[in-house]
């Protein structure tokens, strides 16, 4: 490949074409030519930039670009570590820069725990390719075979002992063609110096000293501040507002109505207030009086849907998701039949940094600084709304103060862009209040499952029926509201029927960390425990029997269907049981252990909780064990453990207290006083995290550790107290015992 | 109104409305953005600063009530510029943060705890930190971070770098 080809710019159209072809993961060839500026002469620089991610200057400065949005999942550290590993540079010597949104980086969406699996192999090759070129540059300089040279510590060393630093080699390397993929050798994992070890986040020092990193911290010369008031009831429109009064308030520059574009995930109608400071805008907003046309959604309340679901539970679902065998016959011939209702409410993402975006429209160009998980979606939405070609939209990625799926939506960025477009000239920072954030989230849908299960005389699970009531809009369930026909234990139980009835609402819903899995696992593993108890079986033993001896269950096809590697699950389950001393430990009344497992986002997790419940009903998680199999290589062990520990605390917090009441089409709660989050006093006393290293591809950790947390804890509560938790959050259940 | 404030040992004059919370004075007027907005009602602790050494919610403290009290923010926590306070050092070593948005507030609360109680028990730690929310769930590392800071303090070692 010649250097001329390398420097061919990739247009966004090409990028879309390429991603379409590659189906998510991008081919290495794309990266190799993407942003390649290897021709030193062409650029009038002696920097070595073999691809869009690596830059080495003749002075020896080494920079790695991080393309993925960082929201606390650690990718700004872990993904560059992969390049540094293969490039053979000391980690301390590398500067990591956050890349802006740019087609040359390929996909920059961070969601679905996909940042690692989608980039892992390519990032190894990018680093190794650059290292190969530096070695070749040294070999040519010395006129020796490259095979006599090796790279170590940002230096190429010849077998004779002479050496040249990467900086010294940069200019020469920049003139070399990029080697073919086959000519690049990847390191033997046994020689890894970085991968699998613990490294603090690259922004650690900035974080602990309070330096600006987040979207909320953006400050530009002449910047104005904005708030955007939306109808408390979803879908409501502005009839009128006291704009003249607001405009006269101190520090207010302007106030105006935006009509919205009819897409709830982009721009809903509201009133914008623009002012000289955050406080001027907040103060003015307190005087804002809006008359709303609340519309039809204001007739919808959660409690009515629950009541309706209970009436319809015994009847057939609107849709049969899966039907195996004959549940009717199996129930009739069962030794024991168990029926139960499981219910979980709508909840919010509640990232600690409320949604915000800074935008500036100037000279026909719209520039955006946004804590987004999905900048491409922002570009598309803004382009369409403002009728601007994407070339006129420039997006910078800031750090996000938590994501959890919320920032895959574009609403806050689109609002800021629309306001800045109207202001025309000055940059405007739109900052949501906590109340805005809680009342205008794209929520994790609630759900109600009516379950009926059977065991035979040998204590085997023979039948399972689930009538699942979910919530959606536009004819399909919200994100996380679709139960896959393949969801465990579908495919395993001979007589299995899953049916779905959906309530059509106008409530905005969106992906919440491990969508679907985060609640289905609780329902399924709690009910398996109920069946185990009915059959007088050990909860671990019945699970191992249920998983069976077949090593892999193929998916049934269709979306959300995936092959299930039973052997991997069995191994994490057995390992967790061993670590917990399952079956060997005796617990006093009020204490007990519970188990759960789940496969999602390509990761296999088994978890065991040990809890104590006082007679007064006070719950303590004494010990929590997580065992995960996410493939062959943990990238940054510190980040990986942090993700798992955080998932455990998050899963416990959701179980303990998270709940939104939706009445008359609006969220009742408004801030952390009535929508509390878990505090340190409620966190587990001890969390143990183990990873099983397997030969499978390396996958992500943002999500797969959360689903089994709630069932493990609820099953432990049952073991401790005999109380079965069938409703989230735990505040709904009296845990006192005597 | 003009207010002359003592911020991280420096005298700073601002011209703002008297009811402006010191949080927005720090962030908008003085470019000290380490102090975060999380809830505005004193529930999350992301805006924790020290007023005369006492951990205080900046979001609920009007600038007019600050007077000559010493305001310390995360940017001024370390005794010397270019050095880290032992709590900052411990947080960095143990990689406490995930998203990090709450951590300035956590560090300010932890620093005040250790000044008053150099060897806190586990219950002391949980009790002192209960007002600071971490949505990412880094509580295990916050506990460990405080214990590491105790060690750094006890060793009499000046935090470096």
CSV table of N, CA and C in Angstrom, one decimal, chain A residues 487-625:
chain,number,residue,atom,x,y,z
A,487,UNK,N,-34.5,-16.5,25.6
A,487,UNK,CA,-34.1,-16.2,26.9
A,487,UNK,C,-34.2,-17.4,27.8
A,488,UNK,N,-33.1,-17.7,28.5
A,488,UNK,CA,-33.1,-18.8,29.5
A,488,UNK,C,-34.3,-18.7,30.4
A,489,UNK,N,-35.0,-19.8,30.7
A,489,UNK,CA,-34.7,-21.2,30.3
A,489,UNK,C,-35.5,-21.7,29.1
A,490,UNK,N,-35.9,-20.8,28.2
A,490,UNK,CA,-36.4,-21.2,26.9
A,490,UNK,C,-35.3,-22.0,26.2
A,491,UNK,N,-35.6,-23.0,25.5
A,491,UNK,CA,-34.6,-23.9,24.8
A,491,UNK,C,-34.2,-25.0,25.8
A,492,UNK,N,-34.4,-24.9,27.1
A,492,UNK,CA,-33.9,-25.9,28.0
A,492,UNK,C,-35.1,-26.8,28.6
A,493,UNK,N,-36.2,-26.1,28.8
A,493,UNK,CA,-37.4,-26.8,29.4
A,493,UNK,C,-38.3,-27.4,28.3
A,494,UNK,N,-38.6,-28.7,28.3
A,494,UNK,CA,-39.3,-29.3,27.2
A,494,UNK,C,-40.7,-28.7,26.9
A,495,UNK,N,-41.4,-28.3,28.0
A,495,UNK,CA,-42.7,-27.6,27.8
A,495,UNK,C,-42.6,-26.2,28.2
A,496,UNK,N,-42.4,-25.3,27.3
A,496,UNK,CA,-42.1,-23.9,27.6
A,496,UNK,C,-43.0,-23.0,26.8
A,497,UNK,N,-43.6,-22.0,27.4
A,497,UNK,CA,-44.4,-21.1,26.6
A,497,UNK,C,-44.2,-19.7,27.2
A,498,UNK,N,-43.7,-18.7,26.3
A,498,UNK,CA,-43.6,-17.3,26.7
A,498,UNK,C,-44.5,-16.5,25.8
A,499,UNK,N,-45.4,-15.7,26.5
A,499,UNK,CA,-46.3,-14.9,25.8
A,499,UNK,C,-46.1,-13.4,26.2
A,500,UNK,N,-46.5,-12.5,25.4
A,500,UNK,CA,-46.3,-11.1,25.7
A,500,UNK,C,-47.5,-10.3,25.4
A,501,UNK,N,-47.9,-9.4,26.3
A,501,UNK,CA,-48.9,-8.4,26.1
A,501,UNK,C,-48.2,-7.1,26.3
A,502,UNK,N,-48.4,-6.2,25.3
A,502,UNK,CA,-47.7,-4.9,25.4
A,502,UNK,C,-48.7,-3.8,25.6
A,503,UNK,N,-48.4,-2.9,26.5
A,503,UNK,CA,-49.2,-1.6,26.7
A,503,UNK,C,-48.6,-0.5,25.9
A,504,UNK,N,-49.4,0.0,25.0
A,504,UNK,CA,-48.9,1.1,24.2
A,504,UNK,C,-49.0,2.4,25.0
A,505,UNK,N,-47.8,3.1,25.2
A,505,UNK,CA,-47.8,4.3,26.0
A,505,UNK,C,-47.1,5.4,25.2
A,506,UNK,N,-47.1,6.6,25.8
A,506,UNK,CA,-46.3,7.7,25.2
A,506,UNK,C,-45.1,8.0,26.1
A,507,UNK,N,-44.7,7.0,26.9
A,507,UNK,CA,-43.6,7.2,27.9
A,507,UNK,C,-42.3,6.9,27.2
A,508,UNK,N,-41.3,7.9,27.3
A,508,UNK,CA,-40.1,7.6,26.6
A,508,UNK,C,-39.2,6.5,27.3
A,509,UNK,N,-38.8,5.6,26.5
A,509,UNK,CA,-38.0,4.5,27.1
A,509,UNK,C,-36.7,4.4,26.4
A,510,UNK,N,-35.7,3.9,27.1
A,510,UNK,CA,-34.4,3.8,26.4
A,510,UNK,C,-33.5,2.7,27.1
A,511,UNK,N,-32.4,2.4,26.5
A,511,UNK,CA,-31.6,1.3,27.1
A,511,UNK,C,-31.0,1.7,28.4
A,512,UNK,N,-31.2,0.8,29.4
A,512,UNK,CA,-30.6,1.0,30.7
A,512,UNK,C,-29.7,-0.2,31.0
A,513,UNK,N,-28.4,0.0,31.2
A,513,UNK,CA,-27.4,-1.0,31.5
A,513,UNK,C,-27.9,-2.4,31.5
A,514,UNK,N,-27.4,-3.2,30.5
A,514,UNK,CA,-27.9,-4.6,30.2
A,514,UNK,C,-29.4,-4.6,30.0
A,515,UNK,N,-29.9,-3.9,29.0
A,515,UNK,CA,-31.3,-3.8,28.8
A,515,UNK,C,-32.0,-5.2,28.8
A,516,UNK,N,-33.1,-5.3,29.4
A,516,UNK,CA,-33.8,-6.6,29.5
A,516,UNK,C,-33.1,-7.5,30.5
A,517,UNK,N,-31.9,-7.9,30.2
A,517,UNK,CA,-31.2,-8.8,31.1
A,517,UNK,C,-31.2,-8.4,32.5
A,518,UNK,N,-31.1,-7.1,32.7
A,518,UNK,CA,-31.0,-6.6,34.1
A,518,UNK,C,-32.3,-6.9,34.9
A,519,UNK,N,-33.4,-7.1,34.3
A,519,UNK,CA,-34.6,-7.5,35.0
A,519,UNK,C,-35.0,-8.9,34.8
A,520,UNK,N,-34.8,-9.4,33.6
A,520,UNK,CA,-35.3,-10.8,33.3
A,520,UNK,C,-34.5,-11.8,34.2
A,521,UNK,N,-33.2,-11.5,34.4
A,521,UNK,CA,-32.4,-12.5,35.2
A,521,UNK,C,-33.0,-12.6,36.6
A,522,UNK,N,-33.5,-11.4,37.1
A,522,UNK,CA,-34.1,-11.4,38.5
A,522,UNK,C,-35.3,-12.3,38.5
A,523,UNK,N,-36.2,-12.1,37.5
A,523,UNK,CA,-37.4,-12.8,37.5
A,523,UNK,C,-37.1,-14.3,37.3
A,524,UNK,N,-36.3,-14.6,36.4
A,524,UNK,CA,-36.1,-16.0,36.0
A,524,UNK,C,-35.4,-16.8,37.2
A,525,UNK,N,-34.3,-16.2,37.7
A,525,UNK,CA,-33.6,-16.9,38.8
A,525,UNK,C,-34.3,-16.9,40.1
A,526,UNK,N,-35.1,-16.0,40.3
A,526,UNK,CA,-36.0,-16.0,41.5
A,526,UNK,C,-37.0,-17.1,41.4
A,527,UNK,N,-37.5,-17.3,40.2
A,527,UNK,CA,-38.6,-18.3,40.0
A,527,UNK,C,-38.0,-19.7,40.0
A,528,UNK,N,-36.8,-19.8,39.4
A,528,UNK,CA,-36.1,-21.1,39.5
A,528,UNK,C,-35.9,-21.5,41.0
A,529,UNK,N,-35.6,-20.5,41.8
A,529,UNK,CA,-35.4,-20.8,43.2
A,529,UNK,C,-36.7,-21.3,43.8
A,530,UNK,N,-37.8,-20.7,43.4
A,530,UNK,CA,-39.1,-21.1,43.9
A,530,UNK,C,-39.4,-22.6,43.5
A,531,UNK,N,-39.0,-22.9,42.3
A,531,UNK,CA,-39.3,-24.3,41.9
A,531,UNK,C,-38.4,-25.3,42.6
A,532,UNK,N,-37.1,-24.8,42.9
A,532,UNK,CA,-36.2,-25.7,43.6
A,532,UNK,C,-36.7,-25.9,45.0
A,533,UNK,N,-37.3,-24.9,45.6
A,533,UNK,CA,-37.8,-25.0,47.0
A,533,UNK,C,-39.0,-25.9,47.0
A,534,UNK,N,-39.9,-25.8,46.0
A,534,UNK,CA,-41.1,-26.6,45.9
A,534,UNK,C,-40.7,-28.1,45.7
A,535,UNK,N,-39.6,-28.3,45.0
A,535,UNK,CA,-39.1,-29.7,44.7
A,535,UNK,C,-38.2,-30.2,45.8
A,536,UNK,N,-37.9,-29.3,46.8
A,536,UNK,CA,-37.0,-29.7,47.9
A,536,UNK,C,-35.6,-30.0,47.3
A,537,UNK,N,-35.2,-29.2,46.3
A,537,UNK,CA,-33.9,-29.4,45.7
A,537,UNK,C,-32.9,-28.2,46.1
A,538,UNK,N,-31.7,-28.5,46.0
A,538,UNK,CA,-30.6,-27.5,46.2
A,538,UNK,C,-30.6,-26.5,45.0
A,539,UNK,N,-30.6,-25.2,45.3
A,539,UNK,CA,-30.7,-24.2,44.2
A,539,UNK,C,-29.5,-24.4,43.2
A,540,UNK,N,-28.4,-24.8,43.6
A,540,UNK,CA,-27.2,-24.9,42.7
A,540,UNK,C,-27.4,-26.2,41.8
A,541,UNK,N,-27.8,-27.3,42.5
A,541,UNK,CA,-27.9,-28.6,41.9
A,541,UNK,C,-29.0,-28.5,40.8
A,542,UNK,N,-30.1,-27.9,41.1
A,542,UNK,CA,-31.2,-27.8,40.1
A,542,UNK,C,-30.8,-27.0,38.9
A,543,UNK,N,-30.0,-26.0,39.1
A,543,UNK,CA,-29.5,-25.2,38.0
A,543,UNK,C,-28.6,-25.9,37.1
A,544,UNK,N,-27.7,-26.7,37.8
A,544,UNK,CA,-26.7,-27.4,36.9
A,544,UNK,C,-27.5,-28.5,36.1
A,545,UNK,N,-28.5,-29.1,36.8
A,545,UNK,CA,-29.3,-30.1,36.1
A,545,UNK,C,-30.1,-29.4,34.9
A,546,UNK,N,-30.6,-28.2,35.2
A,546,UNK,CA,-31.3,-27.5,34.1
A,546,UNK,C,-30.4,-27.2,32.9
A,547,UNK,N,-29.2,-26.7,33.2
A,547,UNK,CA,-28.3,-26.4,32.1
A,547,UNK,C,-28.0,-27.6,31.3
A,548,UNK,N,-27.9,-28.8,31.9
A,548,UNK,CA,-27.8,-30.0,31.2
A,548,UNK,C,-26.3,-30.2,30.7
A,549,UNK,N,-26.1,-31.3,30.0
A,549,UNK,CA,-24.8,-31.8,29.7
A,549,UNK,C,-24.3,-31.3,28.3
A,550,UNK,N,-25.3,-30.8,27.5
A,550,UNK,CA,-24.9,-30.3,26.2
A,550,UNK,C,-24.1,-29.1,26.3
A,551,UNK,N,-22.9,-29.0,25.6
A,551,UNK,CA,-22.0,-27.9,25.8
A,551,UNK,C,-22.4,-26.6,25.2
A,552,UNK,N,-23.2,-26.7,24.1
A,552,UNK,CA,-23.6,-25.4,23.5
A,552,UNK,C,-25.1,-25.5,23.0
A,553,UNK,N,-25.9,-24.5,23.3
A,553,UNK,CA,-27.2,-24.4,22.7
A,553,UNK,C,-27.2,-23.4,21.6
A,554,UNK,N,-27.5,-23.9,20.4
A,554,UNK,CA,-27.5,-22.9,19.3
A,554,UNK,C,-28.7,-22.0,19.5
A,555,UNK,N,-28.6,-20.7,19.0
A,555,UNK,CA,-29.7,-19.8,19.0
A,555,UNK,C,-30.8,-20.3,18.0
A,556,UNK,N,-32.0,-19.8,18.2
A,556,UNK,CA,-33.1,-20.2,17.3
A,556,UNK,C,-33.2,-19.3,16.1
A,557,UNK,N,-32.3,-18.3,16.0
A,557,UNK,CA,-32.3,-17.4,14.9
A,557,UNK,C,-33.1,-16.2,15.2
A,558,UNK,N,-33.0,-15.2,14.4
A,558,UNK,CA,-33.7,-13.9,14.6
A,558,UNK,C,-33.0,-13.0,15.5
A,559,UNK,N,-33.5,-11.7,15.7
A,559,UNK,CA,-32.8,-10.8,16.5
A,559,UNK,C,-32.8,-11.2,18.0
A,560,UNK,N,-31.8,-10.8,18.7
A,560,UNK,CA,-31.7,-11.1,20.1
A,560,UNK,C,-31.5,-12.6,20.4
A,561,UNK,N,-31.2,-13.4,19.4
A,561,UNK,CA,-31.0,-14.8,19.6
A,561,UNK,C,-29.5,-15.0,19.5
A,562,UNK,N,-28.9,-15.7,20.5
A,562,UNK,CA,-27.5,-16.0,20.4
A,562,UNK,C,-27.2,-17.4,20.9
A,563,UNK,N,-26.2,-18.0,20.3
A,563,UNK,CA,-25.8,-19.3,20.8
A,563,UNK,C,-25.3,-19.1,22.3
A,564,UNK,N,-25.6,-20.1,23.1
A,564,UNK,CA,-25.4,-20.1,24.5
A,564,UNK,C,-24.4,-21.2,24.8
A,565,UNK,N,-23.2,-20.7,25.3
A,565,UNK,CA,-22.2,-21.7,25.6
A,565,UNK,C,-22.4,-22.2,27.1
A,566,UNK,N,-23.0,-23.4,27.1
A,566,UNK,CA,-23.4,-23.9,28.4
A,566,UNK,C,-22.2,-24.3,29.3
A,567,UNK,N,-21.1,-24.7,28.6
A,567,UNK,CA,-19.9,-25.1,29.3
A,567,UNK,C,-19.3,-23.9,30.0
A,568,UNK,N,-19.3,-22.8,29.4
A,568,UNK,CA,-18.7,-21.6,30.0
A,568,UNK,C,-19.6,-21.2,31.2
A,569,UNK,N,-20.9,-21.3,31.1
A,569,UNK,CA,-21.7,-21.0,32.2
A,569,UNK,C,-21.5,-22.0,33.4
A,570,UNK,N,-21.5,-23.2,33.0
A,570,UNK,CA,-21.3,-24.3,34.1
A,570,UNK,C,-20.0,-24.0,34.8
A,571,UNK,N,-19.0,-23.6,34.1
A,571,UNK,CA,-17.7,-23.4,34.8
A,571,UNK,C,-17.7,-22.2,35.7
A,572,UNK,N,-18.3,-21.1,35.3
A,572,UNK,CA,-18.4,-19.9,36.2
A,572,UNK,C,-19.2,-20.3,37.4
A,573,UNK,N,-20.3,-21.0,37.2
A,573,UNK,CA,-21.2,-21.4,38.3
A,573,UNK,C,-20.5,-22.3,39.3
A,574,UNK,N,-19.8,-23.3,38.8
A,574,UNK,CA,-19.1,-24.2,39.7
A,574,UNK,C,-18.0,-23.5,40.5
A,575,UNK,N,-17.3,-22.6,39.8
A,575,UNK,CA,-16.2,-21.8,40.4
A,575,UNK,C,-16.8,-20.9,41.5
A,576,UNK,N,-17.9,-20.3,41.3
A,576,UNK,CA,-18.5,-19.4,42.3
A,576,UNK,C,-18.9,-20.2,43.5
A,577,UNK,N,-19.5,-21.4,43.2
A,577,UNK,CA,-20.0,-22.3,44.3
A,577,UNK,C,-18.8,-22.7,45.2
A,578,UNK,N,-17.7,-23.0,44.5
A,578,UNK,CA,-16.5,-23.4,45.3
A,578,UNK,C,-16.0,-22.3,46.1
A,579,UNK,N,-15.9,-21.1,45.6
A,579,UNK,CA,-15.4,-20.0,46.3
A,579,UNK,C,-16.3,-19.6,47.5
A,580,UNK,N,-17.6,-19.9,47.3
A,580,UNK,CA,-18.6,-19.5,48.4
A,580,UNK,C,-18.7,-20.6,49.4
A,581,UNK,N,-18.1,-21.8,49.1
A,581,UNK,CA,-18.2,-22.9,50.0
A,581,UNK,C,-19.7,-23.4,50.0
A,582,UNK,N,-20.3,-23.3,48.8
A,582,UNK,CA,-21.7,-23.6,48.7
A,582,UNK,C,-22.0,-25.1,49.2
A,583,UNK,N,-23.0,-25.2,50.0
A,583,UNK,CA,-23.4,-26.5,50.5
A,583,UNK,C,-22.6,-27.0,51.7
A,584,UNK,N,-21.4,-26.4,51.9
A,584,UNK,CA,-20.6,-26.8,53.0
A,584,UNK,C,-20.8,-25.9,54.2
A,585,UNK,N,-21.3,-24.6,53.9
A,585,UNK,CA,-21.3,-23.6,55.0
A,585,UNK,C,-22.7,-23.7,55.6
A,586,UNK,N,-22.7,-23.5,57.0
A,586,UNK,CA,-24.0,-23.4,57.7
A,586,UNK,C,-24.3,-22.0,58.1
A,587,UNK,N,-25.5,-21.5,57.9
A,587,UNK,CA,-25.8,-20.2,58.3
A,587,UNK,C,-26.8,-20.1,59.4
A,588,UNK,N,-26.7,-19.2,60.4
A,588,UNK,CA,-27.7,-19.1,61.4
A,588,UNK,C,-29.0,-18.5,60.8
A,589,UNK,N,-30.1,-18.7,61.5
A,589,UNK,CA,-31.4,-18.1,61.0
A,589,UNK,C,-31.2,-16.6,60.8
A,590,UNK,N,-31.7,-16.0,59.7
A,590,UNK,CA,-31.4,-14.6,59.5
A,590,UNK,C,-30.3,-14.4,58.5
A,591,UNK,N,-29.5,-15.5,58.3
A,591,UNK,CA,-28.4,-15.4,57.3
A,591,UNK,C,-28.6,-16.5,56.3
A,592,UNK,N,-28.0,-16.2,55.1
A,592,UNK,CA,-28.1,-17.3,54.1
A,592,UNK,C,-27.4,-16.9,52.8
A,593,UNK,N,-27.4,-17.8,51.9
A,593,UNK,CA,-26.7,-17.6,50.6
A,593,UNK,C,-27.7,-17.8,49.4
A,594,UNK,N,-27.5,-17.0,48.4
A,594,UNK,CA,-28.3,-17.2,47.2
A,594,UNK,C,-27.5,-17.1,45.9
A,595,UNK,N,-28.0,-17.7,44.9
A,595,UNK,CA,-27.2,-17.8,43.6
A,595,UNK,C,-28.0,-17.3,42.4
A,596,UNK,N,-27.2,-16.9,41.4
A,596,UNK,CA,-27.9,-16.5,40.2
A,596,UNK,C,-26.8,-16.5,39.1
A,597,UNK,N,-27.2,-16.7,37.8
A,597,UNK,CA,-26.3,-16.6,36.7
A,597,UNK,C,-26.9,-15.9,35.5
A,598,UNK,N,-26.2,-15.4,34.6
A,598,UNK,CA,-26.8,-14.8,33.4
A,598,UNK,C,-25.7,-14.7,32.3
A,599,UNK,N,-26.2,-14.9,31.1
A,599,UNK,CA,-25.3,-14.7,29.9
A,599,UNK,C,-25.9,-13.5,29.2
A,600,UNK,N,-25.1,-12.4,29.1
A,600,UNK,CA,-25.6,-11.3,28.2
A,600,UNK,C,-24.3,-10.5,27.8
A,601,UNK,N,-24.5,-9.8,26.7
A,601,UNK,CA,-23.4,-9.0,26.2
A,601,UNK,C,-22.1,-9.8,26.1
A,602,UNK,N,-22.3,-11.0,25.6
A,602,UNK,CA,-21.2,-11.9,25.3
A,602,UNK,C,-20.4,-12.4,26.6
A,603,UNK,N,-20.9,-12.0,27.7
A,603,UNK,CA,-20.2,-12.4,29.0
A,603,UNK,C,-21.0,-13.4,29.8
A,604,UNK,N,-20.3,-14.3,30.5
A,604,UNK,CA,-21.0,-15.3,31.3
A,604,UNK,C,-20.6,-15.0,32.8
A,605,UNK,N,-21.7,-14.8,33.6
A,605,UNK,CA,-21.5,-14.5,35.0
A,605,UNK,C,-22.3,-15.3,35.9
A,606,UNK,N,-21.7,-15.8,37.0
A,606,UNK,CA,-22.4,-16.4,38.1
A,606,UNK,C,-22.1,-15.7,39.3
A,607,UNK,N,-23.1,-15.5,40.2
A,607,UNK,CA,-22.8,-14.7,41.4
A,607,UNK,C,-23.5,-15.4,42.6
A,608,UNK,N,-22.9,-15.2,43.7
A,608,UNK,CA,-23.4,-15.7,45.0
A,608,UNK,C,-23.4,-14.6,46.0
A,609,UNK,N,-24.5,-14.4,46.7
A,609,UNK,CA,-24.6,-13.4,47.7
A,609,UNK,C,-24.8,-14.1,49.1
A,610,UNK,N,-24.1,-13.6,50.1
A,610,UNK,CA,-24.4,-14.0,51.5
A,610,UNK,C,-24.9,-12.8,52.2
A,611,UNK,N,-26.1,-13.0,52.8
A,611,UNK,CA,-26.8,-11.8,53.4
A,611,UNK,C,-27.1,-12.1,54.8
A,612,UNK,N,-27.4,-11.1,55.6
A,612,UNK,CA,-28.0,-11.2,56.9
A,612,UNK,C,-29.2,-10.2,57.0
A,613,UNK,N,-30.3,-10.7,57.5
A,613,UNK,CA,-31.5,-9.9,57.7
A,613,UNK,C,-31.8,-9.9,59.2
A,614,UNK,N,-31.7,-8.7,59.8
A,614,UNK,CA,-32.0,-8.7,61.2
A,614,UNK,C,-33.5,-9.0,61.5
A,615,UNK,N,-33.9,-9.3,62.7
A,615,UNK,CA,-35.3,-9.5,63.0
A,615,UNK,C,-36.1,-8.3,62.7
A,616,UNK,N,-35.5,-7.1,62.7
A,616,UNK,CA,-36.2,-5.9,62.4
A,616,UNK,C,-36.3,-5.6,60.9
A,617,UNK,N,-35.7,-6.5,60.1
A,617,UNK,CA,-35.8,-6.4,58.7
A,617,UNK,C,-34.7,-5.6,58.0
A,618,UNK,N,-33.6,-5.4,58.7
A,618,UNK,CA,-32.5,-4.7,58.1
A,618,UNK,C,-31.6,-5.7,57.3
A,619,UNK,N,-31.4,-5.4,56.1
A,619,UNK,CA,-30.6,-6.2,55.2
A,619,UNK,C,-29.2,-5.8,55.1
A,620,UNK,N,-28.2,-6.7,55.2
A,620,UNK,CA,-26.8,-6.4,55.0
A,620,UNK,C,-26.3,-7.5,54.0
A,621,UNK,N,-25.6,-7.1,52.9
A,621,UNK,CA,-25.0,-8.0,52.1
A,621,UNK,C,-23.6,-8.2,52.6
A,622,UNK,N,-23.3,-9.4,53.2
A,622,UNK,CA,-22.1,-9.6,53.9
A,622,UNK,C,-20.9,-9.9,53.0
A,623,UNK,N,-21.3,-10.6,51.9
A,623,UNK,CA,-20.2,-11.0,51.0
A,623,UNK,C,-20.9,-11.2,49.6
A,624,UNK,N,-20.2,-10.8,48.6
A,624,UNK,CA,-20.8,-11.0,47.3
A,624,UNK,C,-19.7,-11.5,46.3
A,625,UNK,N,-19.9,-12.6,45.7
A,625,UNK,CA,-18.9,-13.2,44.9
A,625,UNK,C,-19.4,-13.2,43.4
